[in-house]
mmCIF file of C-alpha atoms in Angstrom:
data_model
loop_
_atom_site.group_PDB
_atom_site.id
_atom_site.type_symbol
_atom_site.label_atom_id
_atom_site.label_comp_id
_atom_site.label_asym_id
_atom_site.label_seq_id
_atom_site.Cartn_x
_atom_site.Cartn_y
_atom_site.Cartn_z
ATOM 1 C CA MET A 1 52.981 97.487 112.465
ATOM 2 C CA SER A 2 53.133 97.351 116.260
ATOM 3 C CA ARG A 3 55.186 99.797 118.265
ATOM 4 C CA LEU A 4 57.484 96.966 119.346
ATOM 5 C CA THR A 5 58.216 96.023 115.739
ATOM 6 C CA GLN A 6 58.939 99.649 114.882
ATOM 7 C CA ALA A 7 61.330 99.878 117.826
ATOM 8 C CA VAL A 8 63.223 96.724 116.812
ATOM 9 C CA VAL A 9 63.611 98.016 113.240
ATOM 10 C CA LEU A 10 64.795 101.391 114.588
ATOM 11 C CA LEU A 11 67.271 99.615 116.900
ATOM 12 C CA LEU A 12 68.752 97.627 114.031
ATOM 13 C CA PHE A 13 68.904 100.651 111.767
ATOM 14 C CA GLY A 14 70.591 102.723 114.469
ATOM 15 C CA GLY A 15 73.029 99.868 115.030
ATOM 16 C CA ALA A 16 73.797 99.790 111.297
ATOM 17 C CA VAL A 17 74.467 103.537 111.288
ATOM 18 C CA LEU A 18 76.790 103.205 114.293
ATOM 19 C CA ARG A 19 78.599 100.234 112.773
ATOM 20 C CA ALA A 20 79.209 102.178 109.563
ATOM 21 C CA SER A 21 80.235 105.414 111.270
ATOM 22 C CA LEU A 22 82.596 103.777 113.792
ATOM 23 C CA THR A 23 84.459 102.036 110.950
ATOM 24 C CA ASP A 24 85.533 103.231 107.509
ATOM 25 C CA LEU A 25 82.339 101.876 105.962
ATOM 26 C CA TYR A 26 80.596 105.247 106.240
ATOM 27 C CA LEU A 27 83.028 106.625 103.648
ATOM 28 C CA ARG A 28 81.107 104.598 101.039
ATOM 29 C CA TYR A 29 78.050 106.776 101.704
ATOM 30 C CA VAL A 30 79.011 110.294 102.825
ATOM 31 C CA LYS A 31 81.898 112.730 103.080
ATOM 32 C CA GLU A 32 84.475 112.221 105.823
ATOM 33 C CA GLY A 33 83.453 115.342 107.766
ATOM 34 C CA LEU A 34 79.949 114.016 108.430
ATOM 35 C CA ARG A 35 81.131 111.241 110.749
ATOM 36 C CA PRO A 36 80.267 113.024 114.050
ATOM 37 C CA PHE A 37 76.715 113.662 112.862
ATOM 38 C CA LEU A 38 76.278 110.001 111.890
ATOM 39 C CA ILE A 39 77.498 108.833 115.290
ATOM 40 C CA ALA A 40 75.129 111.241 117.056
ATOM 41 C CA ALA A 41 72.193 110.122 114.883
ATOM 42 C CA GLY A 42 72.969 106.445 115.508
ATOM 43 C CA VAL A 43 73.171 106.942 119.275
ATOM 44 C CA LEU A 44 69.847 108.805 119.307
ATOM 45 C CA MET A 45 68.111 106.104 117.260
ATOM 46 C CA VAL A 46 69.421 103.310 119.493
ATOM 47 C CA ALA A 47 68.420 105.204 122.641
ATOM 48 C CA ALA A 48 64.931 105.918 121.274
ATOM 49 C CA ALA A 49 64.508 102.280 120.220
ATOM 50 C CA ILE A 50 65.569 100.891 123.623
ATOM 51 C CA THR A 51 63.234 103.293 125.416
ATOM 52 C CA THR A 52 60.326 102.348 123.145
ATOM 53 C CA ILE A 53 60.983 98.617 123.592
ATOM 54 C CA TRP A 54 61.044 99.015 127.378
ATOM 55 C CA TYR A 55 57.748 100.909 127.438
ATOM 56 C CA SER A 56 56.160 98.477 124.960
ATOM 57 C CA LEU A 57 57.105 95.415 127.007
ATOM 58 C CA ARG A 58 55.937 97.104 130.179
ATOM 59 C CA SER A 59 52.604 98.066 128.614
ATOM 60 C CA SER A 60 52.237 94.593 127.088
ATOM 61 C CA GLY A 61 52.657 92.973 130.505
ATOM 62 C CA LYS A 62 49.937 95.148 132.000
ATOM 63 C CA SER A 63 47.647 94.494 129.019
ATOM 64 C CA ASP A 64 48.082 90.721 129.339
ATOM 65 C CA GLU A 65 47.093 90.856 133.018
ATOM 66 C CA GLU A 66 43.988 92.890 132.194
ATOM 67 C CA GLN A 67 43.006 90.512 129.384
ATOM 68 C CA HIS A 68 43.498 87.506 131.665
ATOM 69 C CA ASP A 69 41.267 89.109 134.309
ATOM 70 C CA HIS A 70 38.527 89.686 131.725
ATOM 71 C CA GLY A 71 38.985 86.330 129.967
ATOM 72 C CA HIS A 72 39.636 87.871 126.509
ATOM 73 C CA GLU A 73 42.156 86.863 123.869
ATOM 74 C CA GLY A 74 44.852 89.406 123.056
ATOM 75 C CA HIS A 75 44.995 91.200 119.711
ATOM 76 C CA HIS A 76 48.043 90.327 117.595
ATOM 77 C CA GLU A 77 49.554 92.567 114.931
ATOM 78 C CA PRO A 78 50.218 91.049 111.480
ATOM 79 C CA ARG A 79 53.606 89.346 111.503
ATOM 80 C CA VAL A 80 54.372 90.572 107.979
ATOM 81 C CA GLY A 81 55.628 93.822 109.540
ATOM 82 C CA TRP A 82 58.739 91.982 110.711
ATOM 83 C CA LEU A 83 59.781 91.629 107.061
ATOM 84 C CA LEU A 84 60.879 95.258 107.248
ATOM 85 C CA ILE A 85 63.854 93.984 109.210
ATOM 86 C CA LEU A 86 65.285 92.300 106.084
ATOM 87 C CA PRO A 87 66.557 95.469 104.340
ATOM 88 C CA VAL A 88 68.013 96.669 107.650
ATOM 89 C CA LEU A 89 69.863 93.357 108.039
ATOM 90 C CA GLY A 90 71.124 93.826 104.478
ATOM 91 C CA LEU A 91 72.540 97.193 105.503
ATOM 92 C CA LEU A 92 74.215 95.558 108.491
ATOM 93 C CA LEU A 93 75.657 92.566 106.681
ATOM 94 C CA VAL A 94 76.367 93.747 103.116
ATOM 95 C CA ALA A 95 78.823 96.539 102.322
ATOM 96 C CA PRO A 96 78.044 98.149 98.942
ATOM 97 C CA PRO A 97 80.953 98.895 96.621
ATOM 98 C CA ALA A 98 82.053 102.469 96.083
ATOM 99 C CA LEU A 99 80.877 104.235 92.937
ATOM 100 C CA GLY A 100 83.193 103.497 90.045
ATOM 101 C CA SER A 101 83.549 103.453 86.278
ATOM 102 C CA PHE A 102 79.879 102.783 85.536
ATOM 103 C CA ALA A 103 78.832 105.908 87.438
ATOM 104 C CA ALA A 104 81.680 107.854 85.817
ATOM 105 C CA GLY A 105 80.549 106.772 82.346
ATOM 106 C CA GLN A 106 76.955 107.807 82.970
ATOM 107 C CA SER A 107 77.741 111.251 84.427
ATOM 108 C CA GLY A 108 79.545 114.198 82.937
ATOM 109 C CA SER A 109 82.832 115.273 84.443
ATOM 110 C CA VAL A 110 82.776 117.827 87.235
ATOM 111 C CA THR A 111 83.551 121.322 86.014
ATOM 112 C CA ALA A 112 86.834 122.186 87.685
ATOM 113 C CA ALA A 113 86.476 125.612 89.279
ATOM 114 C CA PRO A 114 89.136 128.306 88.845
ATOM 115 C CA SER A 115 90.895 129.598 91.931
ATOM 116 C CA ASP A 116 90.069 133.091 93.241
ATOM 117 C CA SER A 117 93.774 133.720 93.744
ATOM 118 C CA ASP A 118 97.104 132.318 92.630
ATOM 119 C CA TYR A 119 97.399 128.590 93.067
ATOM 120 C CA PRO A 120 99.540 127.664 96.078
ATOM 121 C CA PRO A 121 102.795 125.781 95.532
ATOM 122 C CA LEU A 122 102.526 122.023 95.146
ATOM 123 C CA PRO A 123 103.387 119.828 98.130
ATOM 124 C CA PRO A 124 107.108 119.080 98.550
ATOM 125 C CA GLY A 125 108.531 115.824 97.336
ATOM 126 C CA ASP A 126 109.244 114.147 94.061
ATOM 127 C CA PRO A 127 106.769 113.155 92.798
ATOM 128 C CA ALA A 128 104.338 115.620 94.388
ATOM 129 C CA PRO A 129 100.944 114.101 95.302
ATOM 130 C CA VAL A 130 98.089 116.019 93.662
ATOM 131 C CA ALA A 131 94.357 115.335 93.866
ATOM 132 C CA LEU A 132 92.648 114.809 90.523
ATOM 133 C CA LEU A 133 90.293 117.770 90.964
ATOM 134 C CA ASP A 134 93.184 120.046 91.944
ATOM 135 C CA TYR A 135 95.202 118.869 88.952
ATOM 136 C CA ALA A 136 92.325 119.504 86.540
ATOM 137 C CA SER A 137 91.754 122.987 87.954
ATOM 138 C CA ARG A 138 95.426 123.912 87.693
ATOM 139 C CA ALA A 139 95.751 122.419 84.208
ATOM 140 C CA LEU A 140 92.640 124.107 82.775
ATOM 141 C CA PHE A 141 92.572 127.489 84.503
ATOM 142 C CA ASP A 142 96.244 128.102 85.268
ATOM 143 C CA ASP A 143 97.482 126.654 81.964
ATOM 144 C CA GLY A 144 99.693 124.338 83.970
ATOM 145 C CA ARG A 145 101.969 127.130 85.263
ATOM 146 C CA SER A 146 101.862 125.781 88.817
ATOM 147 C CA LEU A 147 102.442 122.243 87.490
ATOM 148 C CA THR A 148 105.223 122.780 84.974
ATOM 149 C CA GLY A 149 108.620 121.460 85.981
ATOM 150 C CA ARG A 150 107.282 119.098 88.638
ATOM 151 C CA THR A 151 106.795 115.361 88.615
ATOM 152 C CA LEU A 152 103.290 114.534 89.807
ATOM 153 C CA LYS A 153 101.568 111.591 91.464
ATOM 154 C CA LEU A 154 97.847 111.079 90.781
ATOM 155 C CA THR A 155 95.621 108.291 92.093
ATOM 156 C CA GLY A 156 92.281 107.182 90.695
ATOM 157 C CA PHE A 157 90.434 104.358 89.007
ATOM 158 C CA ILE A 158 90.393 103.482 85.344
ATOM 159 C CA THR A 159 87.299 104.372 83.360
ATOM 160 C CA PRO A 160 87.073 103.975 79.569
ATOM 161 C CA ALA A 161 86.546 107.022 77.370
ATOM 162 C CA PRO A 162 84.005 106.765 74.503
ATOM 163 C CA ASP A 163 86.880 105.919 72.144
ATOM 164 C CA GLY A 164 87.954 103.075 74.442
ATOM 165 C CA LYS A 165 91.093 104.792 75.740
ATOM 166 C CA PRO A 166 91.594 104.712 79.511
ATOM 167 C CA MET A 167 90.957 107.781 81.631
ATOM 168 C CA LEU A 168 91.809 108.402 85.263
ATOM 169 C CA ALA A 169 88.768 109.223 87.381
ATOM 170 C CA ARG A 170 87.583 109.782 90.901
ATOM 171 C CA ILE A 171 84.117 110.472 92.289
ATOM 172 C CA VAL A 172 83.645 113.884 93.899
ATOM 173 C CA LEU A 173 81.014 114.223 96.641
ATOM 174 C CA SER A 174 79.187 117.396 97.630
ATOM 175 C CA CYS A 175 77.515 115.635 100.556
ATOM 176 C CA CYS A 176 76.888 111.937 99.952
ATOM 177 C CA ALA A 177 77.215 109.219 97.336
ATOM 178 C CA ALA A 178 73.809 110.120 95.889
ATOM 179 C CA ASP A 179 75.205 113.403 94.531
ATOM 180 C CA GLY A 180 78.575 111.972 93.460
ATOM 181 C CA ARG A 181 80.018 113.253 90.186
ATOM 182 C CA PRO A 182 83.235 112.120 88.480
ATOM 183 C CA ILE A 183 86.305 114.157 87.761
ATOM 184 C CA LYS A 184 87.998 112.671 84.696
ATOM 185 C CA VAL A 185 91.540 113.229 83.451
ATOM 186 C CA GLY A 186 92.778 111.985 80.092
ATOM 187 C CA MET A 187 96.154 110.312 79.757
ATOM 188 C CA THR A 188 98.958 110.359 77.203
ATOM 189 C CA GLY A 189 102.379 108.715 77.228
ATOM 190 C CA GLN A 190 102.814 105.383 79.005
ATOM 191 C CA THR A 191 99.104 104.924 79.631
ATOM 192 C CA PRO A 192 97.806 101.821 81.457
ATOM 193 C CA ILE A 193 96.223 100.175 78.435
ATOM 194 C CA GLU A 194 94.294 96.894 78.701
ATOM 195 C CA VAL A 195 93.731 97.498 82.405
ATOM 196 C CA PRO A 196 90.194 96.545 83.479
ATOM 197 C CA ALA A 197 87.788 99.310 84.394
ATOM 198 C CA ASP A 198 87.559 100.105 88.117
ATOM 199 C CA THR A 199 91.195 99.151 88.666
ATOM 200 C CA TRP A 200 92.833 101.662 90.986
ATOM 201 C CA VAL A 201 96.187 102.936 89.737
ATOM 202 C CA GLU A 202 98.797 105.394 90.884
ATOM 203 C CA ILE A 203 100.432 107.220 88.017
ATOM 204 C CA THR A 204 103.583 109.278 87.950
ATOM 205 C CA GLY A 205 103.664 111.905 85.246
ATOM 206 C CA VAL A 206 103.953 115.534 84.206
ATOM 207 C CA TYR A 207 101.607 118.259 83.026
ATOM 208 C CA SER A 208 100.274 117.907 79.489
ATOM 209 C CA PRO A 209 98.821 120.888 77.577
ATOM 210 C CA GLN A 210 96.474 118.564 75.710
ATOM 211 C CA ARG A 211 92.763 119.015 76.371
ATOM 212 C CA GLY A 212 89.619 117.169 75.435
ATOM 213 C CA LYS A 213 85.865 117.255 75.874
ATOM 214 C CA ASP A 214 83.645 115.027 77.954
ATOM 215 C CA PRO A 215 80.907 113.931 75.496
ATOM 216 C CA VAL A 216 78.416 113.497 78.329
ATOM 217 C CA ASN A 217 78.275 117.193 79.266
ATOM 218 C CA ASP A 218 80.813 118.814 76.891
ATOM 219 C CA VAL A 219 83.076 120.221 79.639
ATOM 220 C CA ASP A 220 86.828 120.559 79.175
ATOM 221 C CA VAL A 221 88.924 117.596 80.283
ATOM 222 C CA ALA A 222 92.551 117.990 81.335
ATOM 223 C CA PHE A 223 95.266 115.515 80.333
ATOM 224 C CA VAL A 224 98.380 114.258 82.080
ATOM 225 C CA GLU A 225 101.455 112.720 80.452
ATOM 226 C CA VAL A 226 102.099 109.398 82.169
ATOM 227 C CA LYS A 227 105.708 108.390 82.801
ATOM 228 C CA SER A 228 104.967 105.270 84.857
ATOM 229 C CA TRP A 229 102.083 103.650 86.711
ATOM 230 C CA GLN A 230 101.264 100.825 89.081
ATOM 231 C CA GLU A 231 98.137 99.141 90.394
ATOM 232 C CA VAL A 232 97.208 100.026 93.976
ATOM 233 C CA ALA A 233 94.521 99.012 96.426
ATOM 234 C CA GLN A 234 91.380 101.126 96.656
ATOM 235 C CA PRO A 235 92.044 103.952 99.148
ATOM 236 C CA LYS A 236 90.321 103.971 102.528
ATOM 237 C CA ASN A 237 88.364 106.981 101.287
ATOM 238 C CA PRO A 238 87.603 106.313 97.616
ATOM 239 C CA TYR A 239 85.914 109.686 97.083
ATOM 240 C CA SER A 240 87.278 113.192 96.735
#
């Protein structure tokens, strides 16, 4: 592949990184805190590509003059190298969906970690918004003491349990989508039955002492007693 072709591919790839990082698209790939690093990487790639293209065109012009003076034909690189642009264009034009129920069904639930100290009070309001991972940790390791007596609001997507019953799930990232693992919470009460997988729902409920096991990796799974629920749009940041 010629240096010019490499530079064009790098320019497009850098442009794709900038497009993703300057919009909410980057949240499909990495954690929210990595945005500044993506922007910096995209700017560097675009700058390097533009510099390389400028030097390549300048060198090509001098080479053509020399070849004309000597009466020789120029050497052309195989054009098949330009096909490498196709996957970069795909990255520019096609936005992949966020990980959902299929990934949750293939991976075992994240092991909710106990807190090193007492759990802080829940946010004010009724119902109190609680992240799925925080709920599971409080339910499993605090025996629901910090949850009891409060009405809770949890948001996630529907994923079917092995017995077909719906579970509430969300993908937890350590760094990027490649290492995403689900946190799953079982549901009792007014569960959203017959709701298609990957449907995002917001449930209002209370702590349930019931527990289960994730058959994929045999970790404990917390449950929540659902009082009501409604379908919602996928959040801007679908990951936890």
